[in-house]
XYZ file of C-alpha atoms in Angstrom:
697
model
C 131.030 108.861 27.827
C 127.847 109.929 29.642
C 125.107 107.340 29.879
C 121.753 108.360 28.387
C 119.194 108.487 31.216
C 116.444 106.026 30.151
C 113.160 107.744 29.595
C 111.367 104.627 30.809
C 112.475 105.470 34.380
C 110.447 108.663 34.147
C 107.466 107.167 32.313
C 104.792 108.044 34.801
C 106.103 111.530 35.603
C 106.735 112.285 31.918
C 103.261 111.131 30.853
C 101.534 113.341 33.387
C 103.626 116.435 32.575
C 103.515 116.062 28.783
C 99.762 115.623 28.931
C 99.649 119.114 30.422
C 102.464 120.773 28.406
C 101.763 119.062 25.052
C 105.205 117.487 24.605
C 107.399 120.239 26.113
C 108.534 119.936 29.696
C 109.418 123.026 31.714
C 112.441 122.161 33.837
C 112.434 125.633 35.406
C 110.622 128.865 34.788
C 112.578 129.563 31.582
C 114.119 126.139 30.762
C 112.521 123.795 28.195
C 113.281 120.151 27.332
C 111.933 119.089 23.941
C 111.351 115.331 23.642
C 110.111 115.249 20.003
C 107.061 113.140 20.825
C 104.392 114.373 18.376
C 103.974 112.917 14.874
C 102.093 113.657 11.676
C 101.981 110.369 9.708
C 103.435 106.881 9.731
C 105.249 104.809 7.090
C 105.039 100.998 6.929
C 103.591 100.896 10.422
C 106.751 101.885 12.275
C 108.472 104.928 10.726
C 106.906 108.205 11.814
C 107.413 111.713 10.475
C 108.003 114.239 13.219
C 105.478 117.000 13.750
C 107.565 120.067 14.491
C 107.290 121.298 18.061
C 106.038 124.844 18.532
C 108.715 127.400 17.628
C 110.887 124.907 15.656
C 111.434 124.929 11.867
C 112.982 122.953 9.023
C 115.133 124.614 6.374
C 115.621 122.792 3.092
C 113.924 119.510 2.208
C 114.829 117.707 5.435
C 112.613 114.836 6.536
C 113.484 114.056 10.131
C 111.655 111.013 11.391
C 111.567 108.595 14.306
C 111.126 104.891 14.713
C 109.467 103.289 17.676
C 110.416 99.685 16.775
C 113.586 97.769 17.662
C 115.357 98.174 14.310
C 117.738 100.777 15.731
C 117.245 99.790 19.411
C 115.235 102.960 20.059
C 112.541 102.115 22.575
C 110.737 105.450 22.271
C 110.501 108.310 19.778
C 113.575 110.388 18.979
C 114.778 112.235 15.886
C 116.802 110.042 13.534
C 118.736 111.298 10.511
C 120.061 108.873 7.886
C 122.932 110.207 5.770
C 123.894 113.846 5.275
C 122.308 116.721 3.381
C 124.282 119.955 3.642
C 121.169 122.024 2.784
C 118.875 120.681 5.509
C 118.752 122.152 9.004
C 116.638 121.765 12.129
C 116.075 125.255 13.566
C 115.432 125.885 17.267
C 113.364 128.610 18.871
C 115.214 131.660 20.152
C 117.456 130.675 23.029
C 120.288 132.061 25.074
C 123.287 130.692 26.983
C 123.895 126.941 27.326
C 121.819 124.356 25.475
C 122.253 120.583 25.691
C 120.983 117.396 24.072
C 121.599 113.673 23.845
C 122.890 112.061 20.656
C 124.181 108.667 19.514
C 125.205 106.896 16.322
C 122.050 105.724 14.581
C 123.484 102.187 14.439
C 126.842 100.458 14.408
C 129.374 101.279 11.663
C 127.978 104.814 11.363
C 129.449 108.000 12.818
C 127.092 110.695 14.106
C 127.899 114.403 13.718
C 126.120 117.615 14.621
C 127.124 121.230 13.895
C 125.370 124.246 15.439
C 125.234 127.748 13.916
C 123.732 131.064 14.971
C 121.061 132.046 12.479
C 118.046 134.098 11.613
C 115.008 132.537 9.984
C 111.980 134.454 8.784
C 109.599 134.070 5.854
C 111.372 130.886 4.781
C 114.780 132.576 4.555
C 117.639 131.022 6.551
C 120.762 133.109 7.139
C 123.596 131.272 8.877
C 125.877 133.198 11.187
C 128.951 131.886 12.928
C 129.492 128.271 13.937
C 128.817 127.784 17.643
C 130.415 124.342 17.878
C 130.311 120.820 16.458
C 130.519 117.263 17.738
C 131.493 113.983 16.080
C 131.040 110.699 17.921
C 133.377 107.732 17.683
C 132.145 104.983 15.351
C 130.385 102.078 17.069
C 131.871 98.844 15.714
C 129.577 96.376 17.499
C 126.594 96.297 19.805
C 124.130 99.089 20.547
C 125.547 102.641 20.265
C 125.676 104.587 23.529
C 124.007 107.913 24.177
C 126.241 110.896 24.828
C 125.332 114.236 26.403
C 126.475 117.320 24.467
C 126.444 120.939 25.656
C 127.048 124.035 23.523
C 126.856 127.730 24.440
C 125.181 130.358 22.277
C 127.128 133.649 22.179
C 123.952 135.736 22.509
C 120.213 135.473 22.102
C 119.717 133.644 18.805
C 117.985 130.872 16.976
C 120.251 127.884 16.309
C 120.499 125.918 13.033
C 121.490 122.272 13.600
C 123.080 120.239 10.825
C 122.773 116.575 11.871
C 123.974 113.422 10.097
C 123.735 109.675 10.853
C 122.476 110.437 14.344
C 119.648 109.794 16.751
C 118.938 112.995 18.606
C 116.764 113.609 21.677
C 115.987 115.637 24.820
C 117.024 119.120 23.673
C 117.208 121.352 26.763
C 117.542 125.115 26.420
C 116.798 128.425 28.127
C 114.112 130.232 26.189
C 114.698 133.809 25.229
C 112.284 136.283 26.713
C 111.648 138.925 24.074
C 112.176 142.495 25.125
C 109.186 144.785 24.934
C 111.400 147.569 23.615
C 113.168 147.531 20.244
C 116.357 145.431 20.385
C 118.889 145.155 17.525
C 121.002 142.037 16.881
C 123.290 141.185 13.959
C 123.362 137.472 13.199
C 126.658 135.969 14.299
C 128.140 139.197 15.679
C 127.804 140.739 19.110
C 128.321 144.484 19.322
C 132.066 145.224 19.388
C 132.974 141.996 17.500
C 135.137 141.880 14.331
C 134.417 140.728 10.797
C 137.606 139.879 8.866
C 137.123 139.759 5.088
C 140.557 138.124 4.695
C 142.718 138.610 1.585
C 140.263 139.819 -1.038
C 139.929 141.781 -4.243
C 138.495 145.298 -4.353
C 134.711 145.297 -4.079
C 134.394 141.992 -2.220
C 131.114 142.132 -0.304
C 129.563 140.660 2.794
C 125.906 140.942 3.757
C 125.035 141.289 7.449
C 121.589 140.263 8.701
C 119.952 142.662 11.140
C 117.084 141.520 13.340
C 114.823 143.389 15.723
C 114.131 140.821 18.426
C 112.040 143.249 20.432
C 108.301 143.692 20.319
C 108.451 147.367 19.321
C 109.558 148.940 16.054
C 113.293 149.638 15.746
C 114.039 153.139 14.438
C 117.438 153.598 12.800
C 119.011 157.016 12.866
C 122.107 156.217 10.809
C 124.205 153.425 9.322
C 127.805 154.268 8.471
C 131.171 152.654 7.657
C 134.722 154.010 7.935
C 138.222 153.000 6.795
C 137.437 153.099 3.058
C 134.697 150.424 3.271
C 131.554 151.151 1.253
C 127.885 150.517 2.015
C 126.334 148.978 -1.099
C 122.983 147.938 0.406
C 120.929 149.038 3.410
C 122.544 152.389 3.986
C 119.150 154.095 3.726
C 117.417 151.728 6.146
C 115.261 153.623 8.687
C 113.073 151.051 10.484
C 112.788 147.334 11.263
C 109.471 146.075 12.539
C 109.034 143.943 15.644
C 110.630 140.517 15.061
C 111.651 141.768 11.607
C 114.788 141.276 9.468
C 116.855 143.585 7.280
C 120.198 143.443 5.472
C 123.257 145.658 5.195
C 126.000 144.930 2.626
C 129.557 146.253 2.901
C 132.252 146.227 0.149
C 136.030 146.292 0.605
C 138.365 149.053 -0.684
C 141.420 148.727 -2.978
C 143.869 148.784 -0.082
C 144.518 147.113 3.244
C 141.873 148.514 5.529
C 140.522 148.656 9.070
C 137.209 150.376 9.743
C 133.923 150.167 11.580
C 130.250 149.571 10.832
C 128.111 151.717 13.165
C 124.313 151.542 13.538
C 122.574 154.176 15.643
C 118.996 153.321 16.670
C 116.438 153.531 19.447
C 117.855 150.304 20.958
C 118.693 151.048 24.587
C 122.256 149.786 23.960
C 122.785 151.860 20.797
C 125.093 152.372 19.006
C 125.853 148.896 17.640
C 129.451 148.657 16.334
C 131.295 146.025 14.297
C 135.020 146.201 13.533
C 135.897 145.592 9.836
C 139.243 144.324 8.481
C 140.488 143.356 5.012
C 143.770 142.773 3.192
C 143.866 143.916 -0.419
C 144.606 141.251 -3.002
C 146.650 142.959 -5.702
C 145.352 142.038 -9.197
C 147.606 139.422 -10.815
C 147.383 136.847 -13.603
C 147.499 133.108 -12.898
C 148.881 131.013 -15.771
C 147.710 127.501 -16.556
C 149.136 125.181 -19.247
C 147.052 122.343 -20.690
C 149.877 119.765 -20.794
C 153.453 119.532 -19.550
C 154.729 116.788 -21.884
C 154.469 116.207 -25.629
C 155.529 112.798 -26.924
C 155.394 112.657 -30.710
C 156.714 109.093 -30.703
C 157.986 107.689 -33.992
C 157.759 110.267 -36.759
C 158.163 110.146 -40.534
C 157.053 113.750 -41.206
C 156.526 117.015 -39.348
C 154.341 116.545 -36.257
C 152.463 119.220 -34.279
C 150.664 119.565 -30.952
C 148.427 122.460 -29.880
C 148.905 123.817 -26.338
C 146.328 125.885 -24.426
C 147.442 128.644 -22.042
C 144.770 129.861 -19.618
C 144.554 132.810 -17.212
C 142.484 132.200 -14.087
C 143.737 135.380 -12.389
C 142.249 138.871 -12.309
C 144.798 140.727 -14.459
C 146.203 140.457 -17.985
C 148.677 137.626 -18.552
C 151.685 138.092 -20.826
C 153.711 134.956 -21.638
C 157.082 134.634 -23.396
C 157.506 131.260 -25.156
C 160.869 129.771 -26.187
C 162.261 126.414 -27.335
C 165.814 125.462 -26.368
C 166.116 123.604 -29.719
C 164.139 125.697 -32.206
C 165.825 123.996 -35.175
C 164.127 120.723 -34.105
C 161.096 121.795 -32.033
C 159.582 125.082 -33.246
C 156.882 127.119 -31.503
C 154.242 129.063 -33.427
C 154.282 132.103 -31.092
C 157.104 133.766 -29.215
C 154.588 135.394 -26.869
C 150.905 135.387 -25.937
C 148.595 137.893 -24.242
C 145.695 136.337 -22.320
C 142.999 138.445 -20.691
C 141.759 137.659 -17.185
C 139.566 134.570 -17.315
C 140.544 133.825 -20.935
C 142.773 131.413 -22.850
C 144.987 131.327 -25.962
C 146.764 128.581 -27.908
C 150.109 128.000 -29.590
C 151.637 125.039 -31.427
C 154.783 122.959 -30.926
C 156.047 121.383 -34.161
C 158.781 118.766 -34.551
C 160.678 119.580 -37.778
C 161.330 116.181 -39.324
C 164.773 115.412 -40.753
C 164.856 112.006 -42.504
C 168.411 111.054 -41.523
C 168.391 112.460 -37.985
C 168.103 108.967 -36.551
C 167.487 108.418 -32.852
C 165.637 110.224 -30.118
C 165.181 113.986 -30.034
C 164.078 116.117 -27.083
C 163.632 119.768 -26.194
C 162.255 121.934 -23.412
C 159.675 124.616 -24.177
C 159.732 127.361 -21.531
C 156.752 129.618 -20.765
C 157.653 132.714 -18.727
C 154.672 134.754 -17.409
C 154.685 138.378 -16.299
C 153.711 137.127 -12.825
C 153.869 133.745 -11.159
C 155.967 130.663 -11.792
C 157.670 129.632 -15.042
C 156.222 126.513 -16.727
C 158.021 124.008 -18.960
C 156.866 121.477 -21.532
C 159.059 118.455 -22.322
C 158.858 117.568 -26.039
C 160.283 114.424 -27.657
C 160.275 112.576 -30.984
C 161.950 109.514 -32.449
C 163.327 109.061 -35.968
C 164.073 105.412 -36.628
C 167.209 104.228 -38.392
C 166.117 101.428 -40.739
C 169.508 99.801 -40.178
C 169.353 99.979 -36.368
C 169.060 96.906 -34.189
C 165.468 95.978 -33.444
C 163.545 93.249 -31.641
C 159.838 92.675 -32.265
C 159.441 89.343 -30.384
C 157.907 87.805 -33.495
C 159.414 84.419 -32.667
C 157.129 84.073 -29.629
C 160.044 82.926 -27.490
C 162.986 84.438 -25.625
C 164.945 86.056 -28.482
C 168.449 84.985 -29.358
C 170.971 86.916 -27.268
C 168.419 87.945 -24.629
C 168.350 86.426 -21.165
C 166.205 86.339 -18.027
C 167.639 86.928 -14.563
C 165.632 85.213 -11.828
C 162.425 83.330 -12.483
C 161.959 82.744 -16.188
C 158.222 82.339 -15.566
C 158.059 86.100 -14.917
C 158.277 86.595 -18.689
C 156.171 85.058 -21.431
C 156.419 85.505 -25.190
C 153.318 85.129 -27.358
C 151.378 87.048 -30.011
C 154.533 88.950 -30.980
C 155.029 90.669 -27.593
C 156.865 90.107 -24.307
C 154.785 90.204 -21.137
C 156.187 90.800 -17.651
C 153.804 89.911 -14.830
C 155.842 90.122 -11.643
C 157.985 93.179 -10.946
C 161.086 92.689 -8.842
C 164.825 93.309 -8.807
C 165.414 89.586 -9.245
C 163.214 89.212 -12.327
C 164.838 91.026 -15.219
C 164.590 90.702 -18.995
C 168.082 91.497 -20.326
C 168.962 92.694 -23.835
C 172.003 91.580 -25.826
C 175.085 93.807 -25.730
C 174.580 96.967 -27.787
C 177.009 99.575 -29.088
C 175.885 103.135 -28.276
C 177.240 106.071 -30.272
C 177.076 109.782 -29.463
C 173.512 111.131 -29.473
C 171.847 107.762 -30.103
C 168.784 106.545 -28.203
C 166.887 103.325 -27.642
C 163.112 103.273 -27.991
C 160.584 100.632 -27.081
C 156.829 100.393 -26.790
C 154.897 99.427 -23.684
C 151.342 99.291 -22.439
C 149.576 98.077 -19.323
C 147.137 95.222 -19.416
C 145.598 95.941 -16.016
C 145.746 98.489 -13.193
C 148.725 98.578 -10.848
C 151.382 98.473 -13.576
C 155.037 99.381 -13.125
C 158.051 99.503 -15.424
C 161.718 99.888 -14.519
C 164.733 100.083 -16.867
C 168.403 99.922 -15.863
C 171.549 100.023 -17.988
C 175.064 98.624 -17.605
C 177.955 100.305 -19.418
C 181.065 98.268 -20.279
C 180.118 95.509 -17.770
C 180.072 98.063 -14.923
C 177.409 98.768 -12.307
C 173.700 98.853 -13.182
C 172.163 102.341 -13.069
C 168.510 103.305 -13.239
C 167.266 105.052 -16.393
C 163.481 104.813 -16.056
C 160.932 104.028 -13.359
C 157.241 104.699 -13.879
C 153.834 103.521 -12.689
C 151.060 103.281 -15.251
C 147.321 102.779 -15.355
C 145.490 100.477 -17.721
C 145.592 101.656 -21.324
C 144.707 100.176 -24.683
C 147.364 101.851 -26.803
C 151.118 101.326 -26.753
C 153.244 104.296 -25.704
C 156.796 104.869 -26.907
C 159.574 105.230 -24.328
C 162.995 106.661 -25.123
C 166.249 105.860 -23.319
C 168.837 108.449 -24.342
C 171.503 110.759 -23.016
C 174.058 107.934 -22.800
C 177.801 108.217 -23.164
C 179.258 106.192 -26.042
C 180.145 102.622 -25.099
C 178.900 99.051 -24.916
C 175.673 98.572 -22.965
C 173.182 96.028 -21.774
C 169.704 97.036 -20.655
C 167.467 95.158 -18.270
C 163.754 95.628 -17.741
C 161.610 94.703 -14.752
C 157.853 95.142 -15.087
C 154.577 94.272 -13.436
C 151.561 93.816 -15.705
C 153.329 95.429 -18.686
C 153.465 94.317 -22.325
C 156.634 95.225 -24.300
C 157.294 95.391 -28.031
C 159.429 96.990 -30.761
C 162.834 97.696 -29.249
C 164.733 99.837 -31.774
C 168.113 101.573 -31.576
C 171.867 101.258 -31.291
C 173.908 98.485 -32.925
C 174.132 94.868 -31.869
C 177.626 93.876 -30.704
C 178.970 91.427 -33.283
C 178.781 87.870 -31.982
C 182.013 85.908 -31.682
C 180.069 82.685 -31.944
C 180.157 80.460 -35.010
C 177.067 78.627 -36.176
C 177.014 75.286 -37.942
C 174.343 72.878 -39.102
C 174.460 69.514 -37.275
C 171.953 66.707 -36.926
C 169.982 65.577 -33.907
C 168.444 62.135 -33.506
C 166.022 61.291 -30.713
C 163.049 59.295 -29.559
C 160.125 61.384 -28.321
C 157.635 59.907 -25.824
C 154.139 61.230 -25.115
C 150.673 60.052 -24.038
C 147.930 59.852 -26.630
C 144.333 60.961 -26.002
C 143.592 57.626 -24.319
C 146.500 58.007 -21.932
C 148.602 55.382 -23.672
C 152.339 56.002 -23.964
C 153.457 56.520 -27.553
C 156.898 57.098 -29.034
C 158.309 58.384 -32.301
C 161.946 58.477 -33.453
C 163.454 60.895 -35.925
C 166.539 62.712 -37.215
C 166.510 66.469 -37.962
C 168.838 69.238 -38.975
C 169.713 71.495 -36.036
C 171.663 74.748 -35.705
C 174.587 74.571 -33.242
C 176.418 77.672 -31.939
C 179.999 77.565 -30.622
C 181.586 80.409 -28.620
C 184.674 79.392 -26.646
C 183.565 76.986 -23.927
C 179.932 77.884 -24.523
C 177.627 75.889 -26.767
C 173.975 76.173 -27.777
C 171.590 73.786 -29.550
C 168.585 75.219 -31.375
C 166.728 72.164 -30.170
C 163.504 70.944 -31.832
C 160.370 70.761 -29.714
C 156.633 70.221 -30.257
C 155.736 73.619 -28.736
C 157.091 76.155 -31.227
C 159.414 74.220 -33.513
C 162.808 75.191 -32.052
C 164.183 76.945 -28.967
C 167.780 77.464 -27.876
C 169.224 75.186 -25.197
C 172.439 76.824 -23.897
C 175.272 75.213 -21.968
C 178.946 75.424 -21.161
C 181.908 73.090 -20.897
C 182.077 71.577 -17.384
C 185.055 69.278 -17.832
C 186.927 67.175 -20.351
C 184.296 66.061 -22.839
C 181.400 67.120 -20.550
C 178.921 69.962 -21.216
C 176.322 71.126 -18.706
C 173.007 72.772 -19.675
C 171.086 74.419 -16.805
C 167.667 73.068 -15.891
C 164.512 75.113 -16.642
C 165.454 76.947 -19.836
C 162.419 78.698 -21.288
C 160.879 77.391 -24.526
C 157.622 79.323 -24.945
C 153.958 78.925 -24.050
C 151.593 76.039 -24.709
C 147.973 76.948 -24.077
C 147.995 79.018 -20.904
C 151.206 77.469 -19.529
C 154.922 78.077 -19.933
C 157.156 75.341 -21.273
C 160.781 74.638 -20.267
C 163.627 72.289 -21.140
C 164.312 70.325 -17.943
C 166.553 67.396 -17.105
C 165.371 64.411 -15.075
C 167.263 61.643 -13.271
C 164.045 59.719 -12.680
C 163.516 61.129 -9.186
C 163.827 64.909 -9.549
C 164.644 67.658 -12.021
C 168.328 68.120 -12.772
C 170.645 69.993 -15.104
C 171.051 68.432 -18.532
C 174.392 66.717 -19.225
C 175.908 65.940 -22.636
C 179.186 64.118 -23.286
C 181.263 64.840 -26.406
C 183.201 62.310 -28.472
C 185.675 64.398 -30.452
C 186.670 61.523 -32.734
C 183.075 60.900 -33.775
C 182.140 64.624 -33.546
C 179.102 63.603 -31.581
C 177.306 64.787 -28.419
C 175.269 62.299 -26.391
C 172.686 63.289 -23.738
C 173.039 61.390 -20.454
C 169.844 62.922 -19.042
C 166.197 62.442 -19.927
C 165.136 65.738 -21.526
C 161.604 66.870 -20.525
C 159.224 69.329 -22.153
C 158.019 70.509 -18.742
C 155.496 73.069 -17.444
C 157.556 73.938 -14.351
C 161.164 74.745 -13.515
C 160.999 73.021 -10.127
C 158.693 69.999 -10.310
C 158.110 67.361 -12.966
C 154.925 68.055 -14.927
C 155.608 67.296 -18.554
C 153.835 66.882 -21.880
C 156.525 64.591 -23.262
C 160.220 63.769 -23.093
C 163.209 63.013 -25.321
C 165.420 59.969 -24.900
C 168.479 58.666 -26.774
C 169.363 62.215 -27.866
C 172.461 62.378 -30.065
C 173.855 65.479 -31.804
C 176.181 64.617 -34.700
C 178.246 66.532 -37.226
C 177.310 64.009 -39.913
C 173.762 62.907 -40.605
C 173.341 59.383 -39.181
C 169.969 58.558 -40.788
C 167.403 60.250 -42.985
C 164.331 61.921 -41.485
C 161.633 64.435 -42.142
C 162.388 67.764 -40.462
C 159.993 69.459 -38.082
C 157.999 68.710 -34.971
C 155.153 70.881 -33.671
C 152.492 70.415 -30.963
C 148.896 71.590 -31.369
C 146.362 72.204 -28.603
C 143.566 70.510 -30.542
C 143.414 67.566 -32.922
C 144.444 68.189 -36.534
C 141.638 68.010 -39.064
C 142.727 65.839 -41.999
C 140.291 66.625 -44.785
C 143.033 67.300 -47.317
C 145.366 64.780 -48.887
C 149.012 64.298 -48.006
C 148.808 63.353 -44.268
C 151.277 60.599 -43.344
C 152.795 58.757 -40.405
C 156.572 58.662 -39.864
C 156.873 55.609 -42.073
C 155.437 57.593 -44.988
C 152.087 55.814 -44.954
C 149.006 57.882 -45.634
C 146.637 57.964 -42.600
C 143.021 59.021 -41.964
C 141.709 61.449 -39.340
C 141.354 58.697 -36.723
C 145.106 58.215 -36.486
C 146.734 59.202 -33.167
C 150.374 60.170 -32.742
C 152.905 62.186 -34.755
C 151.718 62.937 -38.280
C 153.332 64.796 -41.175
C 151.371 67.433 -43.041
C 152.749 69.970 -45.505
C 156.268 68.957 -44.544
C 155.754 69.628 -40.792
C 155.210 67.223 -37.902
C 152.332 67.582 -35.450
C 151.099 65.640 -32.451
C 147.622 64.256 -32.993
C 145.924 63.876 -29.559
């Protein structure tokens, strides 16, 4: 990078010369260096608005200013531009050949750019020609930005429009153009013999060329003509252009590929001026647009319709054929549409409801245009079987028959929904086994509760390999959307779902595989320990009815707890008279935390072990059973001890145990302790109200 030569080194020389030249320094007979040193006004004592040097102009509402303080480390005046305005240009005097300047980023973390264009500017009208060149500096990350010297070359005598952004700009050196005494014709952006390519365009596409007489005598035009099928639409009758004057000529393209020439014959010594013209004809054609590509009717109980808009953004008439591949289920209101150029038309897709056509239904609507690509719309609807298996998560806990693979804390169950927070292949919510018949589908509802949401569904047929059925990323939304899993071969399936920031509800479809387990009512006795509001350890003993499930070597206790009443604790036979229940089985949520059944040996969390006495038909827990907030470390609200599960009821008790976050108000009658004594609202511990037990903190 070139170092900016400090102006302070030339202070004395510069002061003497600028005093004579008024801010412009003549480097040679025809070379000028503009230092931008003259100002009109000042803002807040340090920001100064530049007074334009002689021969320079602004276009647009640009306010180029300088600062002579240390805010931007500029020790002397220079143009500074903050931000970018595409309509604002700094316009030079007429120049020719090379021109150079110094520029730098206005401060660190900004990136300076400058673009230079040939132009004409007269009577407040700016006409840009071709781009000469552009320069973008590397961003300065720290310290004071460095100056860099930039040199561009003008293709011919021209004024230059400079578009500058986030830059400090100084010392513009150029060779001034010496106007010819005789009439001299230039066309902005095009030297004589150059080419203007219209590109691929429609018939009648126009381009306006700006003519300028840069001489000091009147330019007399003998003729202006075009060939190759091009048409002059403006300026063809032009006869004169005054000294330093402007004029315009407009040319239109023909309805065919064309090559031609614009010729201007005048009293310019170099006449005639010629410009090659080229264009490729864009054949008129329609361009079809379709408002949506998917229609999800969701669950339906009657006919359902959706209007579709077909647009034509092309330049010819659009004709569209419309067809449904299942018209007996998804009908379309029109078999064809005609849409004029720039217009639009509508048609309707209707699902024809059939009350006993249970399951998911889908069709493809195909739109075939007379030009361009075919479009399709995927339509779907769901008719629920009232006898189909369904899960609504109303129990606010992991439903019976469902399981979690990986961290159980990835899934919570509250407010009648299941919420998955951490997506991953090791964190799946797994359905029970389901029987799938021909043409049946499974539906469920899902919505995001924050941005960055993902949902993935896999299925396993007949205990085989897992295969992917759905993977989708979603944005935040307030309403549930229905998803359909269909197209399955008949068989026995499980489905597993991994999500991130997704709420699930209302699984409906298929048939639950009949359970081989038998359920019986047994009795559980225990002593429950907890701390009261003063931190004192309390205990309560009780006997309750409890559902027990037997399936081969597997066993499950629908164990009572103070979180949500009951939650299944599942285990399996580990030896003669020994049953093992894995640590960390999910119960539900308490406040903002999850709750788990965990075993404890007094030092760490362990699996939960029961022994079974067949003669007495009695299970006895060898492990302290915690109501814990973690699956890995002990952090519990309470624990059970002396847990016995018996076929016969050993003692009488009042069924039910439930924990509350806050204290229970006891304004009504009928609040008792476990001994049946009526208590007031100052009592702490387990109380009985309306036949249910609660913990009073």
